[in-house]
XYZ file of C-alpha atoms in Angstrom:
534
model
C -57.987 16.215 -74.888
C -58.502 19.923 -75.922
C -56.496 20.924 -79.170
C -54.225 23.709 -78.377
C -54.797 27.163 -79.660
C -53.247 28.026 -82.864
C -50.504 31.399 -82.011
C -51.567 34.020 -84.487
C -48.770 36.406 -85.901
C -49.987 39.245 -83.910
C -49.633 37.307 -80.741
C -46.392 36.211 -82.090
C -45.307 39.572 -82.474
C -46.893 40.607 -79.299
C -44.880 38.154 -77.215
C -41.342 39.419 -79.065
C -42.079 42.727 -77.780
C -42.869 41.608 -74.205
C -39.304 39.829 -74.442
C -37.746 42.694 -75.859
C -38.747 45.047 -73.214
C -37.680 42.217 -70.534
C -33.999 42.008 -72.553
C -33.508 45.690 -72.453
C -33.923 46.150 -68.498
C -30.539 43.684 -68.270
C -27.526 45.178 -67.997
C -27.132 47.815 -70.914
C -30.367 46.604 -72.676
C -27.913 46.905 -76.191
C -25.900 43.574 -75.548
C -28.716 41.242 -74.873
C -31.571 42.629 -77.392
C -28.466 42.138 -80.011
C -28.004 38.404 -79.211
C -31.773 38.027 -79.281
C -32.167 39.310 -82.492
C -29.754 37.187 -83.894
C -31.107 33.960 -82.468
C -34.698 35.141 -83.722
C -33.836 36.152 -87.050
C -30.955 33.809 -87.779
C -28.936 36.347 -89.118
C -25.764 38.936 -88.240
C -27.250 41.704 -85.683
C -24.867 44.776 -85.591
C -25.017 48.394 -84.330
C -22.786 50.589 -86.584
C -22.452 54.468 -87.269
C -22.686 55.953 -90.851
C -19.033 55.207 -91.538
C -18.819 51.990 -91.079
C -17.799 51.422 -87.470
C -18.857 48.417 -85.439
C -19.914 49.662 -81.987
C -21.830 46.219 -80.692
C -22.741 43.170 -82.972
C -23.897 39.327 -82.077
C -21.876 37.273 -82.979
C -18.767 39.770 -81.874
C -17.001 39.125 -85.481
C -18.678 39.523 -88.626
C -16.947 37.998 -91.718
C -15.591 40.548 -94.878
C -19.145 39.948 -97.070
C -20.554 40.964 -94.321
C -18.605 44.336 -93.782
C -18.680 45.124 -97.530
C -22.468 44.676 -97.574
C -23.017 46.707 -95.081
C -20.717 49.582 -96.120
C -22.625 49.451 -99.742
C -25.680 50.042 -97.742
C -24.887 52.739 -95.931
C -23.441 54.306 -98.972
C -26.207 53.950 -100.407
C -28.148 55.535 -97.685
C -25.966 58.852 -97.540
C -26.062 59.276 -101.600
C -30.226 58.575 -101.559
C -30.675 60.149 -97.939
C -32.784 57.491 -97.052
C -33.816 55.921 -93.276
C -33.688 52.205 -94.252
C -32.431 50.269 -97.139
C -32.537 46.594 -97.909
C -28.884 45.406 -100.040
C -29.183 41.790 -101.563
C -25.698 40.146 -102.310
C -27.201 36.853 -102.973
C -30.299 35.023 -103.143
C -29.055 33.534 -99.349
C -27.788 36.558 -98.016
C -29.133 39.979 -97.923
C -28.736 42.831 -95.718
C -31.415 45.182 -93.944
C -30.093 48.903 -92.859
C -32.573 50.868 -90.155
C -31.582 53.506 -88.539
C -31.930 53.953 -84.871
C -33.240 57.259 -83.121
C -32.456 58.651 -80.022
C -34.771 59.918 -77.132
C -34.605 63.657 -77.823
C -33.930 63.534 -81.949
C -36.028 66.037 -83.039
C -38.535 64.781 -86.577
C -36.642 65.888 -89.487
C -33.464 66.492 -87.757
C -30.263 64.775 -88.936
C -30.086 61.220 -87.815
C -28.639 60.090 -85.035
C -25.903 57.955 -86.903
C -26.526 54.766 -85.639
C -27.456 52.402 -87.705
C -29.365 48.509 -86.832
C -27.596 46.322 -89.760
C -29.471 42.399 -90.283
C -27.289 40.447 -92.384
C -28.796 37.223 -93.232
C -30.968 34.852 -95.490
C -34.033 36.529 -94.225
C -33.066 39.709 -92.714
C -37.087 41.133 -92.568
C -38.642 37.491 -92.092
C -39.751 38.894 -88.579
C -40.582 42.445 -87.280
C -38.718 42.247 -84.755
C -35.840 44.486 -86.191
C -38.570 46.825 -86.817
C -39.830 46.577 -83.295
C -35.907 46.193 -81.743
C -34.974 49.883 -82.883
C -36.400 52.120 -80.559
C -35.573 49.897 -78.005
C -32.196 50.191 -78.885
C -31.976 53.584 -79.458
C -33.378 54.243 -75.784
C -30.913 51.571 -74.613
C -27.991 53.458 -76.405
C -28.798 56.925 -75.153
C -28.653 55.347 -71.985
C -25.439 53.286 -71.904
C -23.530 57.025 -73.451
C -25.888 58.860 -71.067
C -24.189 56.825 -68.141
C -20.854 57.050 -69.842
C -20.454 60.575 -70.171
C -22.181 61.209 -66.853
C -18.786 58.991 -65.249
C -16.953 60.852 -67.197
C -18.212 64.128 -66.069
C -18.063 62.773 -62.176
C -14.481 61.550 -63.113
C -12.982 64.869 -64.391
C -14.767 66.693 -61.456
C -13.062 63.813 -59.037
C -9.946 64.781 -60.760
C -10.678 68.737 -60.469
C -10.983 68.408 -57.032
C -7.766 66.309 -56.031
C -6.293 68.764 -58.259
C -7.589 71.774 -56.237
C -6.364 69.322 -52.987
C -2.692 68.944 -54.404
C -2.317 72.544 -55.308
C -3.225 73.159 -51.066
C -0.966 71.192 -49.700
C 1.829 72.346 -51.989
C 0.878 75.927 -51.493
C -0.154 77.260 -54.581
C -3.299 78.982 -52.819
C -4.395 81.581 -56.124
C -4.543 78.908 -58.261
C -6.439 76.442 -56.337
C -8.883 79.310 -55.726
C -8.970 80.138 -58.987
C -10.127 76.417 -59.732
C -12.267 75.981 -56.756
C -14.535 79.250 -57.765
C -15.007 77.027 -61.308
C -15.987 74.047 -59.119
C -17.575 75.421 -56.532
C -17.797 75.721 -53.378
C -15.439 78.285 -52.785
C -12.129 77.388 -49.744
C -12.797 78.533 -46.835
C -10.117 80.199 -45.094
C -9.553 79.498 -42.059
C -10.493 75.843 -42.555
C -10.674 72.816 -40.532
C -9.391 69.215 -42.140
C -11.698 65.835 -41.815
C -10.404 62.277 -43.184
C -13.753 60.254 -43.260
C -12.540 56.142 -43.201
C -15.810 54.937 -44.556
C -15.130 51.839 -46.421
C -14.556 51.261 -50.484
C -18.573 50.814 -51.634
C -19.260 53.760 -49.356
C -17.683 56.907 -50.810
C -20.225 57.914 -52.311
C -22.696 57.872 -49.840
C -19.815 59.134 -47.936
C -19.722 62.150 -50.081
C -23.319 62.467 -50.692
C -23.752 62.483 -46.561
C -20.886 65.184 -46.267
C -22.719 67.672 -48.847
C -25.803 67.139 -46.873
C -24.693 68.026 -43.645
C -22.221 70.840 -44.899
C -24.819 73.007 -47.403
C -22.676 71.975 -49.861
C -20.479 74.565 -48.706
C -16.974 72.056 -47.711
C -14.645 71.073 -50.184
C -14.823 67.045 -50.364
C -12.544 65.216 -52.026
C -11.912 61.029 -52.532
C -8.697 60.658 -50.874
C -6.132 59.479 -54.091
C -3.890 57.608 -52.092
C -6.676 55.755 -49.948
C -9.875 54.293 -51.018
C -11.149 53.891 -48.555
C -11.162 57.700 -47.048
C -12.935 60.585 -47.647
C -11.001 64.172 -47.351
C -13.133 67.235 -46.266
C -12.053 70.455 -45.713
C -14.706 72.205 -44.063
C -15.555 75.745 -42.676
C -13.488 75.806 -39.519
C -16.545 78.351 -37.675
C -17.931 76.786 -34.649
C -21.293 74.816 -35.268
C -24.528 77.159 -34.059
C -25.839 76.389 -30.759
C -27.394 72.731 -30.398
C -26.097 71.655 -33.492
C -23.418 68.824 -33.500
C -19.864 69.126 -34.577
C -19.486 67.610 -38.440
C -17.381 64.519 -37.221
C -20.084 64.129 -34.479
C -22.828 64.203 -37.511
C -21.194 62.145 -40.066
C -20.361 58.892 -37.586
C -24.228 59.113 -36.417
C -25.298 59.532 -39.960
C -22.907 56.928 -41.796
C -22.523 53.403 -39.684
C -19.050 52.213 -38.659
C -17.436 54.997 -40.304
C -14.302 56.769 -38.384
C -13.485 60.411 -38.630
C -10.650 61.959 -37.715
C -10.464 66.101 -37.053
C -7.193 68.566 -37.266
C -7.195 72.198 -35.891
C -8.492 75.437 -37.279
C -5.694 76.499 -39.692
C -4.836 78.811 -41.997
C -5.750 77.099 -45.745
C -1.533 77.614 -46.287
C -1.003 74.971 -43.374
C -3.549 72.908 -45.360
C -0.678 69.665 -45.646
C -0.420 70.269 -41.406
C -4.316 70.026 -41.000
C -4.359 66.934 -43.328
C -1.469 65.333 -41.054
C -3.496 66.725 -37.738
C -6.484 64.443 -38.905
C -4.578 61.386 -40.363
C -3.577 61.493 -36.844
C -6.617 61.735 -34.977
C -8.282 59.098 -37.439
C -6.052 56.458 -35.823
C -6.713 57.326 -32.188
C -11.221 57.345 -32.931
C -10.902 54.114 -34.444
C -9.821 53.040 -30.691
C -12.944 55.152 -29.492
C -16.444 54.043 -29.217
C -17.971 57.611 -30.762
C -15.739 56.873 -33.551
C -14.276 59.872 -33.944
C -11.173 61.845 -32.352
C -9.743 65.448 -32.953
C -6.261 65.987 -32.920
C -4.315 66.744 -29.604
C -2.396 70.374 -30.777
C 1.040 70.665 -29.016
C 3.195 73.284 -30.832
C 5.057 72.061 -33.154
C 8.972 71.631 -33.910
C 9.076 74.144 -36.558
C 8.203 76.784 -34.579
C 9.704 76.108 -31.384
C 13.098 76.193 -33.224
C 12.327 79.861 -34.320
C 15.226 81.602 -35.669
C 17.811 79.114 -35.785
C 15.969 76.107 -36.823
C 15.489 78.651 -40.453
C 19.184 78.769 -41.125
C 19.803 75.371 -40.208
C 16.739 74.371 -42.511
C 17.981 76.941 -45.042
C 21.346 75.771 -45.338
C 20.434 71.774 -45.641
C 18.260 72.706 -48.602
C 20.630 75.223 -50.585
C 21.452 72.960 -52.903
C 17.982 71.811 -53.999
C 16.966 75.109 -53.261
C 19.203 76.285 -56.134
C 19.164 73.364 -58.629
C 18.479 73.956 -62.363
C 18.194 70.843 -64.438
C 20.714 70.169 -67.617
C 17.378 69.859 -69.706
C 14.313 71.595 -69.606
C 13.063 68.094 -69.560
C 14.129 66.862 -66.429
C 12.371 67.596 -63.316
C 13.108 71.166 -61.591
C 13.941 72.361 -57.730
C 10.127 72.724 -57.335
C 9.026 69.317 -58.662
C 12.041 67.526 -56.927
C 10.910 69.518 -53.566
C 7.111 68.441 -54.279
C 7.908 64.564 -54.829
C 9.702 64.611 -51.721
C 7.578 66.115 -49.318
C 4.746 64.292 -50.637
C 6.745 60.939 -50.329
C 7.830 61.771 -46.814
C 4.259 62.047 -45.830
C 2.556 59.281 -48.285
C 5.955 56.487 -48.380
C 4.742 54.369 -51.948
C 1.885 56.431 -51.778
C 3.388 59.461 -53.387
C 3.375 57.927 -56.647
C -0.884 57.692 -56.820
C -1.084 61.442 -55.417
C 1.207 62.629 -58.002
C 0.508 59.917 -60.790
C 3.536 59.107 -61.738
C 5.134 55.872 -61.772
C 7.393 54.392 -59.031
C 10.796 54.634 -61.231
C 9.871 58.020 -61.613
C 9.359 58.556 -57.681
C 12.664 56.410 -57.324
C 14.609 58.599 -60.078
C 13.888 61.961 -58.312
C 14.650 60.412 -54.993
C 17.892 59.665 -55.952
C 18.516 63.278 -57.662
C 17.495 64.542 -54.131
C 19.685 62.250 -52.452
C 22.750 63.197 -54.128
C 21.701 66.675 -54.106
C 21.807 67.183 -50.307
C 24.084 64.332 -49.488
C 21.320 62.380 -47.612
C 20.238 58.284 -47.681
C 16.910 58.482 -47.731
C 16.590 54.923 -46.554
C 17.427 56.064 -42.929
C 14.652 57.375 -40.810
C 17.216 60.011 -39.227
C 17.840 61.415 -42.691
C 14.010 61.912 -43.465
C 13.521 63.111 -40.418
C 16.328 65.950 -40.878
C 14.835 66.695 -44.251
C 11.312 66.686 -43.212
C 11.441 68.787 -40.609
C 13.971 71.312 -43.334
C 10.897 71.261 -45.165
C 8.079 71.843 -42.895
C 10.349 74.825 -41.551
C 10.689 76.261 -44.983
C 6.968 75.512 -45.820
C 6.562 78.417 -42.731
C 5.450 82.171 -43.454
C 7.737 84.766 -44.316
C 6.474 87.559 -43.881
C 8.734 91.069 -42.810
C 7.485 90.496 -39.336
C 8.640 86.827 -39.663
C 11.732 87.645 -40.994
C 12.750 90.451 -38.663
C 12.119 88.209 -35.684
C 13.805 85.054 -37.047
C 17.198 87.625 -37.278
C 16.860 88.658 -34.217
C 16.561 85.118 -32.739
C 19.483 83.891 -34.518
C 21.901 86.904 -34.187
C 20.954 85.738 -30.031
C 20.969 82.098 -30.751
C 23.988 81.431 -32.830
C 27.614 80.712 -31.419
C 30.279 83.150 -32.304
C 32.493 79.938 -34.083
C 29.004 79.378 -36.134
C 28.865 83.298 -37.295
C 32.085 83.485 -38.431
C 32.194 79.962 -40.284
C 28.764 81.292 -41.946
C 30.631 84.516 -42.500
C 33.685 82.855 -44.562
C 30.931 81.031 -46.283
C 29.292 84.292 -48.134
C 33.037 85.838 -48.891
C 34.367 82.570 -50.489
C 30.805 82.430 -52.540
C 31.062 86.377 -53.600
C 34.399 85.644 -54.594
C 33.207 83.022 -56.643
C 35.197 80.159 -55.333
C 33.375 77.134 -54.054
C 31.386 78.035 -50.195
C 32.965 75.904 -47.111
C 30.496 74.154 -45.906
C 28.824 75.198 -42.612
C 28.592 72.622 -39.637
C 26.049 70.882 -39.285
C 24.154 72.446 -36.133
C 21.453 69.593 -35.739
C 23.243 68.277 -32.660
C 22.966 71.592 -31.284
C 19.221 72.243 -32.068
C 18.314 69.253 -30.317
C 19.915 70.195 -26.873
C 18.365 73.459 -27.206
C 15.854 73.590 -24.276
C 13.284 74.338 -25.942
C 13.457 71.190 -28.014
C 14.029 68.969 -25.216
C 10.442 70.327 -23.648
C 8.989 69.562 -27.020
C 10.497 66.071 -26.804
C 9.353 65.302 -23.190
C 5.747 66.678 -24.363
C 5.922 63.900 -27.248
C 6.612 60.764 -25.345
C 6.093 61.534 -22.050
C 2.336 59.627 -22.701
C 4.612 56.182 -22.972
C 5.954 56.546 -19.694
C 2.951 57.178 -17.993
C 0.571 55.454 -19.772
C 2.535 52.553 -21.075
C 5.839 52.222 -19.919
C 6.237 48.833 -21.264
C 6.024 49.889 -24.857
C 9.212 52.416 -24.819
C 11.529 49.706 -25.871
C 9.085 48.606 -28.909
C 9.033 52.226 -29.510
C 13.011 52.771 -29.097
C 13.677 49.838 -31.415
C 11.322 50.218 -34.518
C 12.994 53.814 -34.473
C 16.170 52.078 -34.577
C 15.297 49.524 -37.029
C 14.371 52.599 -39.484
C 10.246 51.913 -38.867
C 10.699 48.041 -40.923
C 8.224 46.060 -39.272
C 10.370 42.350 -40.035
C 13.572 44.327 -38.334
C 12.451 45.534 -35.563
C 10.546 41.622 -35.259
C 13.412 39.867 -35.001
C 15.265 42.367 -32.802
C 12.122 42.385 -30.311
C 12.494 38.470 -30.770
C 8.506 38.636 -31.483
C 6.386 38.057 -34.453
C 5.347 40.437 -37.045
C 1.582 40.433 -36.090
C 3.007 41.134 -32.501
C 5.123 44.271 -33.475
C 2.331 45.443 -35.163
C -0.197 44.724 -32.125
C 2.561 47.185 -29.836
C 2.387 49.387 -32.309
C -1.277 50.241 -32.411
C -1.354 50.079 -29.138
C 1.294 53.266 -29.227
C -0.884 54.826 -31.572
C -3.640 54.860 -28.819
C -1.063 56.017 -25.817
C 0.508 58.987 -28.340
C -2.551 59.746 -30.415
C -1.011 59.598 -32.938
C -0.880 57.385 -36.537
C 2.291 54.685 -36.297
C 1.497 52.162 -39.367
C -0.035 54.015 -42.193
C 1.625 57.190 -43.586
C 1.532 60.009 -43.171
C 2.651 58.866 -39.652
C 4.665 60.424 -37.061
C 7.140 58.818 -37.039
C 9.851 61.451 -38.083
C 8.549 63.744 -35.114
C 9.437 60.557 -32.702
C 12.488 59.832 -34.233
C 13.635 63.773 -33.393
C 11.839 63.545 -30.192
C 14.135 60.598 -29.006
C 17.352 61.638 -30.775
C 16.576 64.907 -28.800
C 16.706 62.667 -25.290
C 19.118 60.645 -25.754
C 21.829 63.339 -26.910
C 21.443 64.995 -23.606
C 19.018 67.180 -22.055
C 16.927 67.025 -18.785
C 15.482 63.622 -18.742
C 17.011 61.206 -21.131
C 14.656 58.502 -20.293
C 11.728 60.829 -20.382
């Protein structure tokens, strides 16, 4: 038998490097080279800054001698401006101080202010401290490297969804003004995209979309889902031979679904978000994956003249509120939460961040405000389509027309009760109010074509599906209601219901859905009209 080699120190030594440089590729590198060192040397193994601070140690706690022989070192340190120092409380315990540079300290500069403190019997018995700080110090730079770099990629993340909010509420010069710090600028018009890609795959997601854009579309990560992607693109044809961006990004990214609105005005930027949420549930039924949105004109505008004083009237009274305290939420906050809860449901309170009692508390205000019960479908549907009428330009040519229409429109009994409304206000006694024309907008014939546009597709394409359709409407959209009414089970309802999202191309069970529009669409048959089965 041979006799085995005798290790020298230097190989020793060598081999504690090698399994340094092994320790520091795991996870942080600080963590595990600290535990190491502290099974090696036998002794406390702490990171700490010149005031004292613990920022990682093995083991986790140290004891009080151990924090008050530290802090005498690295007093001791900052009096004597010295790099290392060696403390002895005791004959068994004594304390070694080195401090740690960063990549990128300049020689002679101020140190870095982290300190390697070995607290032990034999703090130097080894060089391993020695060897272990420039490890550390690398390891360091690049655990806060990565940390402010996510914090960088956060506040940009939040920039953006800022930007986003500020759209779809309107407030066009100061998203612009925040965009031109971001960069890229809006592009106006602009066409939406909602890119369902999957939680892990955002950020290829994202990286794919700046690829194929230039980097010239404004890409957000959608703060209600995590699993979509919002882009709001140029909305300028693609050049000749190239392929449409919702064409590009479901070759590009596997099993992802896109879903495209019109070419709108960056003001209509809420519509164009609600245009794509809509298409994105009719591609995921397609095998190219991706859909864009089948334009019909909208309610808004098809009630013109009339639908504005109607819309005007329902929201006086938030329209005018002024809180008791300069606290409480204002007409402008109150109309925000709203709108964006109509469109988002629970939703609303991760696009706003806020909490849900908050969402709940301004609910209510706007509740009693306009005299509404918000739990109904035909009450959300009243004020959401008060709101998306409102959200519609004014401008002089608008404003002239909308006049005309209504001075044509309007009943004489409605003109005069409006009329005895605006003497008893200048008089200053409480306003009468005004009847509620809804009834009347929805026999209007122009609303009844919009309605037979809507859900004519169920009749022809699946008339079996109308009374599904008819009775979640009923049931105010609850999925366990309407159930038990259809005497099937839940996965069932939900089955009928996707396949309606197919037939009307348009999203049924995840907000923003339509179904406010439907609910209008069959009030509008049902109260009278041409075809009141459509």
């Amino acid at each position: 038998m041979g006799v085995p080699p005798v290790r020298s120190p230097d190989s020793s030594r060598a081999a504690d490097i090698l399994t340094m440089h092994r320790l520091a590729r795991k996870g942080d590198g600080v963590q595990p080279l600290l535990r190491w060192l502290a099974r090696r040397t036998g002794c406390w193994v702490g990171l700490v800054d010149t005031a004292g601070d613990v920022h990682a140690a093995s083991p986790a706690e140290p004891d009080s001698e151990v924090i008050a022989l530290v802090a005498d070192g690295l007093r001791a340190m900052r009096v004597r401006g010295l790099r290392t120092f060696v403390a002895g409380a005791s004959p068994d315990r004594s304390g070694a101080l080195l401090t740690v540079d960063l990549p990128g300290d300049r020689p002679g500069a101020e140190p870095s202010g982290l300190v390697l403190a070995v607290v032990g019997p034999d703090p130097l018995g080894t060089a391993a401290p020695a060897d272990a700080g420039p490890l550390l110090g690398v390891c360091w730079w690049a655990k806060e490297t990565a940390r402010a770099r996510r914090r960088v990629e956060v506040a940009d993340a939040r920039g953006r969804e800022a930007v986003l909010h500020l759209l779809m509420s309107g407030n066009l010069a100061t998203a612009h003004q925040i965009a031109g710090v971001l960069a890229p600028r809006l592009h106006d018009p602009a066409r939406f995209h909602v890119v369902e890609c999957g939680v892990d795959r955002r950020a290829e997601t994202i990286r794919v979309c700046t690829e194929l854009t230039g980097g010239r579309a404004w890409i957000v990560r959608c703060p209600v889902y995590s699993d979509h992607v919002l882009v709001v693109a140029s909305a300028n044809p693609a050049p000749d031979g190239a392929r449409p961006l919702e064409a590009a990004l479901t070759a590009e990214i596997e099993g992802c679904v896109v879903g495209t609105g019109d070419a709108l005005a960056l003001r209509d930027t809420a519509v164009g978000y609600q245009q794509a949420f809509h298409a994105l549930a009719v591609a995921r039924g397609r095998p190219e994956r991706w859909a864009r949105f089948d334009a019909a004109l909208g309610l808004p505008v098809v009630l013109g003249g009339r639908g504005r004083v109607w819309a005007d009237h329902l929201l006086a009274p938030l329209t005018a509120y002024v809180p008791a305290r300069a606290a409480d939420p204002d007409s402008a906050t109150l109309t925000d939460t709203v709108r964006s809860w109509l469109a988002f449901s629970a939703g609303a309170t991760d696009l706003m961040k806020i909490h849900r009692n908050t969402l709940a508390s301004r609910l209510r205000r706007v509740e009693s405000l306009l005299g509404l019960d918000l739990r109904l479908v035909g009450d959300q549907a009243k004020l959401d389509l008060a709101l998306r009428i409102g959200a519609l330009p004014r401008t002089r040519e608008h404003e002239a027309t909308d006049r005309e229409t209504t001075r044509h429109e309007m009943t004489r009994h409605e003109t005069a009760d409006l009329v005895r409304t605006a003497y008893r206000a200048a008089e200053g006694g409480p306003p009468t109010p005004a009847p509620a024309p809804f009834d009347a907008l929805l026999r209007l014939p122009a609303v009844q074509e919009w309605a037979l546009t809507q859900l004519r597709p169920v009749r022809t394409e699946a008339p079996g599906l109308e009374t599904t359709l008819r009775t979640w409407l009923r049931n105010d959209t609850r999925l366990s209601s309407t159930a038990e009414a259809l005497g099937v089970s839940v996965t069932g309802t939900r089955k009928r219901l996707a396949r309606l999202e197919q037939v009307l191309r348009r999203s049924l069970l995840r907000p923003p859905n339509a179904r406010l529009d439907l609910w209008v669409a069959v009030a509008a048959l049902e109260g009278g009209g041409p075809d009141r089965n459509f």
